[in-house]
Short mmCIF file of N, CA and C in Angstrom, two decimals:
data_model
loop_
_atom_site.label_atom_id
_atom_site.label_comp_id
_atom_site.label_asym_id
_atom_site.label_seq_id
_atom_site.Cartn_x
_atom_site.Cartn_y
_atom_site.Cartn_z
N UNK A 61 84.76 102.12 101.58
CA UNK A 61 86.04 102.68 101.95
C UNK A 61 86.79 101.65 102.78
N UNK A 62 87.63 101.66 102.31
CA UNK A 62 88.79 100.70 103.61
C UNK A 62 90.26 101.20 104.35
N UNK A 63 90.39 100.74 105.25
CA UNK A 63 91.18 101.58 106.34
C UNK A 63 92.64 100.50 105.60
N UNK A 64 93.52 101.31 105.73
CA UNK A 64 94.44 101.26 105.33
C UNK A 64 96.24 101.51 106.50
N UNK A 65 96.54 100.37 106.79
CA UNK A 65 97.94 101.12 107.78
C UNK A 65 99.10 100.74 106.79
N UNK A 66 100.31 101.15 106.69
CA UNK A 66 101.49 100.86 106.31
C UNK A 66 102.62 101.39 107.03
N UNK A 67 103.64 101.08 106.66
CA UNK A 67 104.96 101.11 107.38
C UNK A 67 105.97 101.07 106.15
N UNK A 68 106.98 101.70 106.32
CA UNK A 68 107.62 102.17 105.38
C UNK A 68 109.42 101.47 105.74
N UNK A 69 110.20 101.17 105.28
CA UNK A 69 111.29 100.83 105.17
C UNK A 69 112.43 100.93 103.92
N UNK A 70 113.70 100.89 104.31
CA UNK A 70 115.20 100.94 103.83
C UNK A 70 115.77 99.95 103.88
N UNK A 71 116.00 99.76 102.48
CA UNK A 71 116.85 98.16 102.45
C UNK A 71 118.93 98.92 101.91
N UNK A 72 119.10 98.62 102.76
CA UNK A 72 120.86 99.41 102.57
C UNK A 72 121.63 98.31 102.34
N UNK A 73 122.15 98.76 101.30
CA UNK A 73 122.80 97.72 100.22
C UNK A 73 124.43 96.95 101.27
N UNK A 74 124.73 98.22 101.89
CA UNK A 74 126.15 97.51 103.21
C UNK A 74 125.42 97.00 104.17
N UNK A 75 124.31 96.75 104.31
CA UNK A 75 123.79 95.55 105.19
C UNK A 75 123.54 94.42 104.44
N UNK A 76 123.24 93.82 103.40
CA UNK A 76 123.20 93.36 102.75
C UNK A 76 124.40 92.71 102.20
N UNK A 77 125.78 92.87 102.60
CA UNK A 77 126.52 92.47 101.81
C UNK A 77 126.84 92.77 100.80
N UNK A 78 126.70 93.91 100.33
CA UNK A 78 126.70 94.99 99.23
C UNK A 78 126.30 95.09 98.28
N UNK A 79 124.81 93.72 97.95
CA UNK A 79 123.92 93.20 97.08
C UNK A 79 122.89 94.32 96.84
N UNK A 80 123.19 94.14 94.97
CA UNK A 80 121.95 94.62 94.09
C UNK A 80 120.59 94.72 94.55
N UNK A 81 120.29 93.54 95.16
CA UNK A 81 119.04 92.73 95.08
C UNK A 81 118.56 92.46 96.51
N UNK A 82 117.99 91.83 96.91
CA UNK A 82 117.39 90.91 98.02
C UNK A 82 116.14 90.83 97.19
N UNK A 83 115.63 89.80 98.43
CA UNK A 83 114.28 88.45 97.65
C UNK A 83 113.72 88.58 98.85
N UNK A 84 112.20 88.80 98.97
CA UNK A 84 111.42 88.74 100.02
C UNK A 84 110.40 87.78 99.71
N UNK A 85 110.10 86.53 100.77
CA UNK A 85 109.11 85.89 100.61
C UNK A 85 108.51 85.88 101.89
N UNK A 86 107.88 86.72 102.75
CA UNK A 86 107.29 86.79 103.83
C UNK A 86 107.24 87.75 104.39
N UNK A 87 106.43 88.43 104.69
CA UNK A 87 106.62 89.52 106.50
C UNK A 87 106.05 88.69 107.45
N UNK A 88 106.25 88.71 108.57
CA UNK A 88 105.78 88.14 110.01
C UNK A 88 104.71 89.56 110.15
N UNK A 89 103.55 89.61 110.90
CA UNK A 89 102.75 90.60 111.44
C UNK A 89 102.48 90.30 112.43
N UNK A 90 102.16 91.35 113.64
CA UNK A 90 101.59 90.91 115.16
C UNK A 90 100.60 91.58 115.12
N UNK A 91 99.90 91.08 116.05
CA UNK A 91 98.14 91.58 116.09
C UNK A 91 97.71 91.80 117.88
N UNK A 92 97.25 92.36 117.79
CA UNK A 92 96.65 92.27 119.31
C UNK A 92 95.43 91.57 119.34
N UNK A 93 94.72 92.16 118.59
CA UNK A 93 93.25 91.40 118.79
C UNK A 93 92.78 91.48 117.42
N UNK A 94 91.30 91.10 116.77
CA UNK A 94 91.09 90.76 115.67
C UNK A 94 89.30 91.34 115.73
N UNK A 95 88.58 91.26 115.36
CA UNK A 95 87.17 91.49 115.35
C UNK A 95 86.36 89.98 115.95
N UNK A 96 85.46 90.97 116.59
CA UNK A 96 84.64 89.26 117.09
C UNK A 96 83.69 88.30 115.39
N UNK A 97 84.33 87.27 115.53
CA UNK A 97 83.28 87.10 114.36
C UNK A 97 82.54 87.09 114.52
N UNK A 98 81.16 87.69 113.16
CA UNK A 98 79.91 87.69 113.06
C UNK A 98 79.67 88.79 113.53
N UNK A 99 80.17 89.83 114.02
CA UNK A 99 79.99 91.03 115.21
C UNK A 99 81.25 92.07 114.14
N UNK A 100 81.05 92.35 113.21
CA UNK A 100 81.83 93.36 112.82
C UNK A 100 80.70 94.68 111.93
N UNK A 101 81.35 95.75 111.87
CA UNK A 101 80.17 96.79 111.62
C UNK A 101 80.26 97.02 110.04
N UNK A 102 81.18 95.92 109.12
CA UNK A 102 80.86 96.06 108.20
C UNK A 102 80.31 94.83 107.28
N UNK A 103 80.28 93.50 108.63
CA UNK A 103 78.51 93.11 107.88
C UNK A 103 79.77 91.60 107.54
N UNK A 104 80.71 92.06 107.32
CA UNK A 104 81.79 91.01 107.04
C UNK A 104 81.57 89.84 108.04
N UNK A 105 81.48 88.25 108.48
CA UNK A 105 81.73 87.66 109.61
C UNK A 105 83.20 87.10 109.37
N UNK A 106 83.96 86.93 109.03
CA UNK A 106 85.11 86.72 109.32
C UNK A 106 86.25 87.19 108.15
N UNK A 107 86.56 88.51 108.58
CA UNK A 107 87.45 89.78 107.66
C UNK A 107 88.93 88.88 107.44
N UNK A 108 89.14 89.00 106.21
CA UNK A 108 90.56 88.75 106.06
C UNK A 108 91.48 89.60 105.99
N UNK A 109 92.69 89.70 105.95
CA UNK A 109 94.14 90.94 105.82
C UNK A 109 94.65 90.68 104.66
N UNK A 110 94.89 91.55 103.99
CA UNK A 110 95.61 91.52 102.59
C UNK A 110 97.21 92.36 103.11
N UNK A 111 98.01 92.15 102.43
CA UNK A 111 99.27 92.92 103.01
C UNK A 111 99.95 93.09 101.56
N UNK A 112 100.66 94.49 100.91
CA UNK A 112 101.31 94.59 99.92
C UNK A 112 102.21 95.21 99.69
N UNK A 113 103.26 94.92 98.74
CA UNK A 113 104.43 95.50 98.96
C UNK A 113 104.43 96.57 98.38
N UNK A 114 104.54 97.59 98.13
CA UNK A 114 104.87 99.04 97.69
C UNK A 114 105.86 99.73 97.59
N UNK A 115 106.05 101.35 96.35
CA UNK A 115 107.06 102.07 96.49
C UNK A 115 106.86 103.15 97.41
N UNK A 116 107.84 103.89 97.31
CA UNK A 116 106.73 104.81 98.38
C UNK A 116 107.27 106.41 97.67
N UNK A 117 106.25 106.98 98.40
CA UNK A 117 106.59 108.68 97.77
C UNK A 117 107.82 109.32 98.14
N UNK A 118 107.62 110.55 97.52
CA UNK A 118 108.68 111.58 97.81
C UNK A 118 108.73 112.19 98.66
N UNK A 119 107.53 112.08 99.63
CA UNK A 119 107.21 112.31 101.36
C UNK A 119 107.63 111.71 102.26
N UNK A 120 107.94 110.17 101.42
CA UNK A 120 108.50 109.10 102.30
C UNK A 120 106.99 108.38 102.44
N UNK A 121 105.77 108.20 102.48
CA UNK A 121 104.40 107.70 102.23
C UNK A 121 104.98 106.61 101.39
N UNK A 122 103.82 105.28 101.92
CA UNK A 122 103.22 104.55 101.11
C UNK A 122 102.52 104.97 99.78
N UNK A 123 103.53 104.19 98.83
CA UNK A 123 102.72 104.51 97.35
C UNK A 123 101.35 103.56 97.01
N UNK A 124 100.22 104.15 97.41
CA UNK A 124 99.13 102.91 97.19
C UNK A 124 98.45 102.86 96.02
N UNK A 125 99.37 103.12 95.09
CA UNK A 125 98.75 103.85 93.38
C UNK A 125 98.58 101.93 92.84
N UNK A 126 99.45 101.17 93.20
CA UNK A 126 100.00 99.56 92.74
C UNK A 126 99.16 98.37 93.90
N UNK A 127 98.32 99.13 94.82
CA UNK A 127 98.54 98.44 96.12
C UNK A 127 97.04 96.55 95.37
N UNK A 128 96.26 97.34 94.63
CA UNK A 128 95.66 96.05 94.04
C UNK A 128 96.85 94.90 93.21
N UNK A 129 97.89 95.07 92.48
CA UNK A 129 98.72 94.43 92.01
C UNK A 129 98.97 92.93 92.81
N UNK A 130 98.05 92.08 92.94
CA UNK A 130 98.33 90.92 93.44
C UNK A 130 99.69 90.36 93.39
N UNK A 131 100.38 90.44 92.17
CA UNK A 131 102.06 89.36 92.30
C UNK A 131 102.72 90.31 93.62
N UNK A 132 102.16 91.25 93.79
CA UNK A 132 103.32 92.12 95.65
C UNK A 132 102.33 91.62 96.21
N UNK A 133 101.31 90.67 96.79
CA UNK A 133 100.33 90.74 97.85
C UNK A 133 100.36 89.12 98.38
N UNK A 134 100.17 89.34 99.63
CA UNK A 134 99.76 87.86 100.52
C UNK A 134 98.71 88.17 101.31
N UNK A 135 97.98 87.18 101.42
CA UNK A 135 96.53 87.85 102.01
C UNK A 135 96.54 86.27 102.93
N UNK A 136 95.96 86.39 104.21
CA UNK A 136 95.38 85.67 105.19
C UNK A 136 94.13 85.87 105.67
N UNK A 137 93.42 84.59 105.58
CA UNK A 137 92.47 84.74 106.00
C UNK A 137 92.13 84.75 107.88
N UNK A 138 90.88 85.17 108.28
CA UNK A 138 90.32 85.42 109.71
C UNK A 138 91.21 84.11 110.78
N UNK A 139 90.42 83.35 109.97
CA UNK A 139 90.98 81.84 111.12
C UNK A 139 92.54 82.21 111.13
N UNK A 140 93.53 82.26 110.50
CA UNK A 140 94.57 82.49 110.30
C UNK A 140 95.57 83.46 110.84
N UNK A 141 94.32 84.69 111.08
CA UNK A 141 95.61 85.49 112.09
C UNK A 141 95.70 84.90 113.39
N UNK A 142 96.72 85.20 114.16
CA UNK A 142 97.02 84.85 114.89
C UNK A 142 97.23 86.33 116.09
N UNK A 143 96.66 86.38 117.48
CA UNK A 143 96.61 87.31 118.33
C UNK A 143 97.01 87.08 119.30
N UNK A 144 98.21 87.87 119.91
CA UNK A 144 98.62 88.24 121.13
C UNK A 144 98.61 89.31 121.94
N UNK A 145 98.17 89.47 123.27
CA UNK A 145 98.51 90.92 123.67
C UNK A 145 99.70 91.16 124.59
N UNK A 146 100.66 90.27 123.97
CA UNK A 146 102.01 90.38 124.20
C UNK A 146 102.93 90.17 123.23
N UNK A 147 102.48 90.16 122.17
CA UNK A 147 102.90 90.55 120.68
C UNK A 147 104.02 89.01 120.49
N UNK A 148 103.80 88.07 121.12
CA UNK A 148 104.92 87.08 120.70
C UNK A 148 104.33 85.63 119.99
N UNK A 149 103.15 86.21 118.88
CA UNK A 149 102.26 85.43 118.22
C UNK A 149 102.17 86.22 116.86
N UNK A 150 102.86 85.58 115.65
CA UNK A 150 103.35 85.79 114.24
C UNK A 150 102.26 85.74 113.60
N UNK A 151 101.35 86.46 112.70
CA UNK A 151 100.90 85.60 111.87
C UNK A 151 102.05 85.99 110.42
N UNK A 152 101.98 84.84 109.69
CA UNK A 152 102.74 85.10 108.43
C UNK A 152 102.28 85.45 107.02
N UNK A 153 102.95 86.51 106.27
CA UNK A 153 102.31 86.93 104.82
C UNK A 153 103.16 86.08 104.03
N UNK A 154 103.13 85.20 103.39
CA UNK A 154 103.88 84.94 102.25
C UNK A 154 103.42 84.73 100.70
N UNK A 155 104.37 85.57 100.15
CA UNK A 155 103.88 85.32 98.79
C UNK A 155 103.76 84.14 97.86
N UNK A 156 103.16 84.91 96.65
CA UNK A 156 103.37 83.41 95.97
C UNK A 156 104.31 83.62 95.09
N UNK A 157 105.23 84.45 94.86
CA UNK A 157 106.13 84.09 94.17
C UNK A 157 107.21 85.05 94.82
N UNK A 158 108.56 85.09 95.08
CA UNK A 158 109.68 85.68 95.91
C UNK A 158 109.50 87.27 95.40
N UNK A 159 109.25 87.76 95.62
CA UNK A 159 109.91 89.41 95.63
C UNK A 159 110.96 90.19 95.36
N UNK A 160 111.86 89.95 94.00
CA UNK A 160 112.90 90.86 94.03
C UNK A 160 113.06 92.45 94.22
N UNK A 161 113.56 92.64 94.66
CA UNK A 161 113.84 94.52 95.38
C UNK A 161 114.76 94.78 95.05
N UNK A 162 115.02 95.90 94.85
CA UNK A 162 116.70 96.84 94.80
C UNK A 162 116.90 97.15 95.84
N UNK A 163 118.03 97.30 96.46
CA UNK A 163 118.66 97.81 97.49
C UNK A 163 119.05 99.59 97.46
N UNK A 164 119.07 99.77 97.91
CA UNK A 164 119.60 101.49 98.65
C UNK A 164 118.22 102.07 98.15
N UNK A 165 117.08 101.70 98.27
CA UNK A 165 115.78 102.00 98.42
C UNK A 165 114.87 101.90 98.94
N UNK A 166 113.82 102.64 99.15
CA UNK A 166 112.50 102.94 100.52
C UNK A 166 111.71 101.80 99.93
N UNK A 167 110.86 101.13 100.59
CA UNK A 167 109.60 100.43 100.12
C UNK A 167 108.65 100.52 101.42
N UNK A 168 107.28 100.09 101.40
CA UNK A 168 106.69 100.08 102.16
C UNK A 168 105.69 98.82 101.96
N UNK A 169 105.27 98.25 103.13
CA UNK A 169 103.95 97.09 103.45
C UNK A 169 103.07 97.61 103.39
N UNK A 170 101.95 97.60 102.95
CA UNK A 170 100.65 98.29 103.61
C UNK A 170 99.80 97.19 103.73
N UNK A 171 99.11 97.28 104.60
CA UNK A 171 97.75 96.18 105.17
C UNK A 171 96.72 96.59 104.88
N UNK A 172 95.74 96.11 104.23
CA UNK A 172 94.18 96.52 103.86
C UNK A 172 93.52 95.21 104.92
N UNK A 173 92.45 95.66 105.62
CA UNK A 173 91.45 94.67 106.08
C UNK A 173 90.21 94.80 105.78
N UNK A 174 89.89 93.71 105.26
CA UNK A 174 88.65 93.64 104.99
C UNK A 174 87.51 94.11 105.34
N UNK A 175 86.83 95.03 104.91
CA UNK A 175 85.33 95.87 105.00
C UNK A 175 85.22 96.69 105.91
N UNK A 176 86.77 97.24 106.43
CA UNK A 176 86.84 98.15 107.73
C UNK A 176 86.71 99.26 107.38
N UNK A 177 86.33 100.44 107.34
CA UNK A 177 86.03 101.94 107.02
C UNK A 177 86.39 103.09 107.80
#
């Protein structure tokens, strides 16, 4: 089983400049802290973050029906995040290929970490 967070968002086409479209090649994420390596309870020593882009429901929920679909996903590995407990330490998702979106529509991020339950 893996633990799962997401966050949900509105891309509004009059913020945008009244564009069809936008192109996403990144989220920034903040972390507080990370697992000690070698010391995690699912056996993992150094867990990576997967992060993916999604639609989302008619609840307003993360749609995680697509969430394996690698071309929406950027994944970082352990060494790689980056932790603050003053949140002014980025780590970055970027894809490998840009992200086109429609505008005046919900989408959501969701984060999977590795072997967490």
């Amino acid at each position: 089983m893996s633990f799962d967070l997401g966050q949900t968002f509105y891309i509004d086409k009059q913020a945008v400049q009244k564009a069809d479209a936008i192109v996403i090649t990144s989220v920034d994420l903040y972390f507080r802290n990370k697992p000690v390596e070698g010391r995690t309870e699912s056996g993992i020593s150094k867990p990576g973050v997967t992060v993916a882009l999604c639609g989302v429901n008619e609840d307003g929920s993360p749609d995680l029906t697509d969430f394996l679909n690698l071309q929406f996903a950027a994944r970082v590995e352990y060494d790689n995040v980056s932790t603050s407990a003053t949140g002014d330490a980025a780590t970055r998702f970027t894809f490998a290929e840009p992200l086109v979106v429609a505008t005046d529509r919900s989408y959501g991020f969701v984060i999977r970490f590795d072997g967490v339950s």
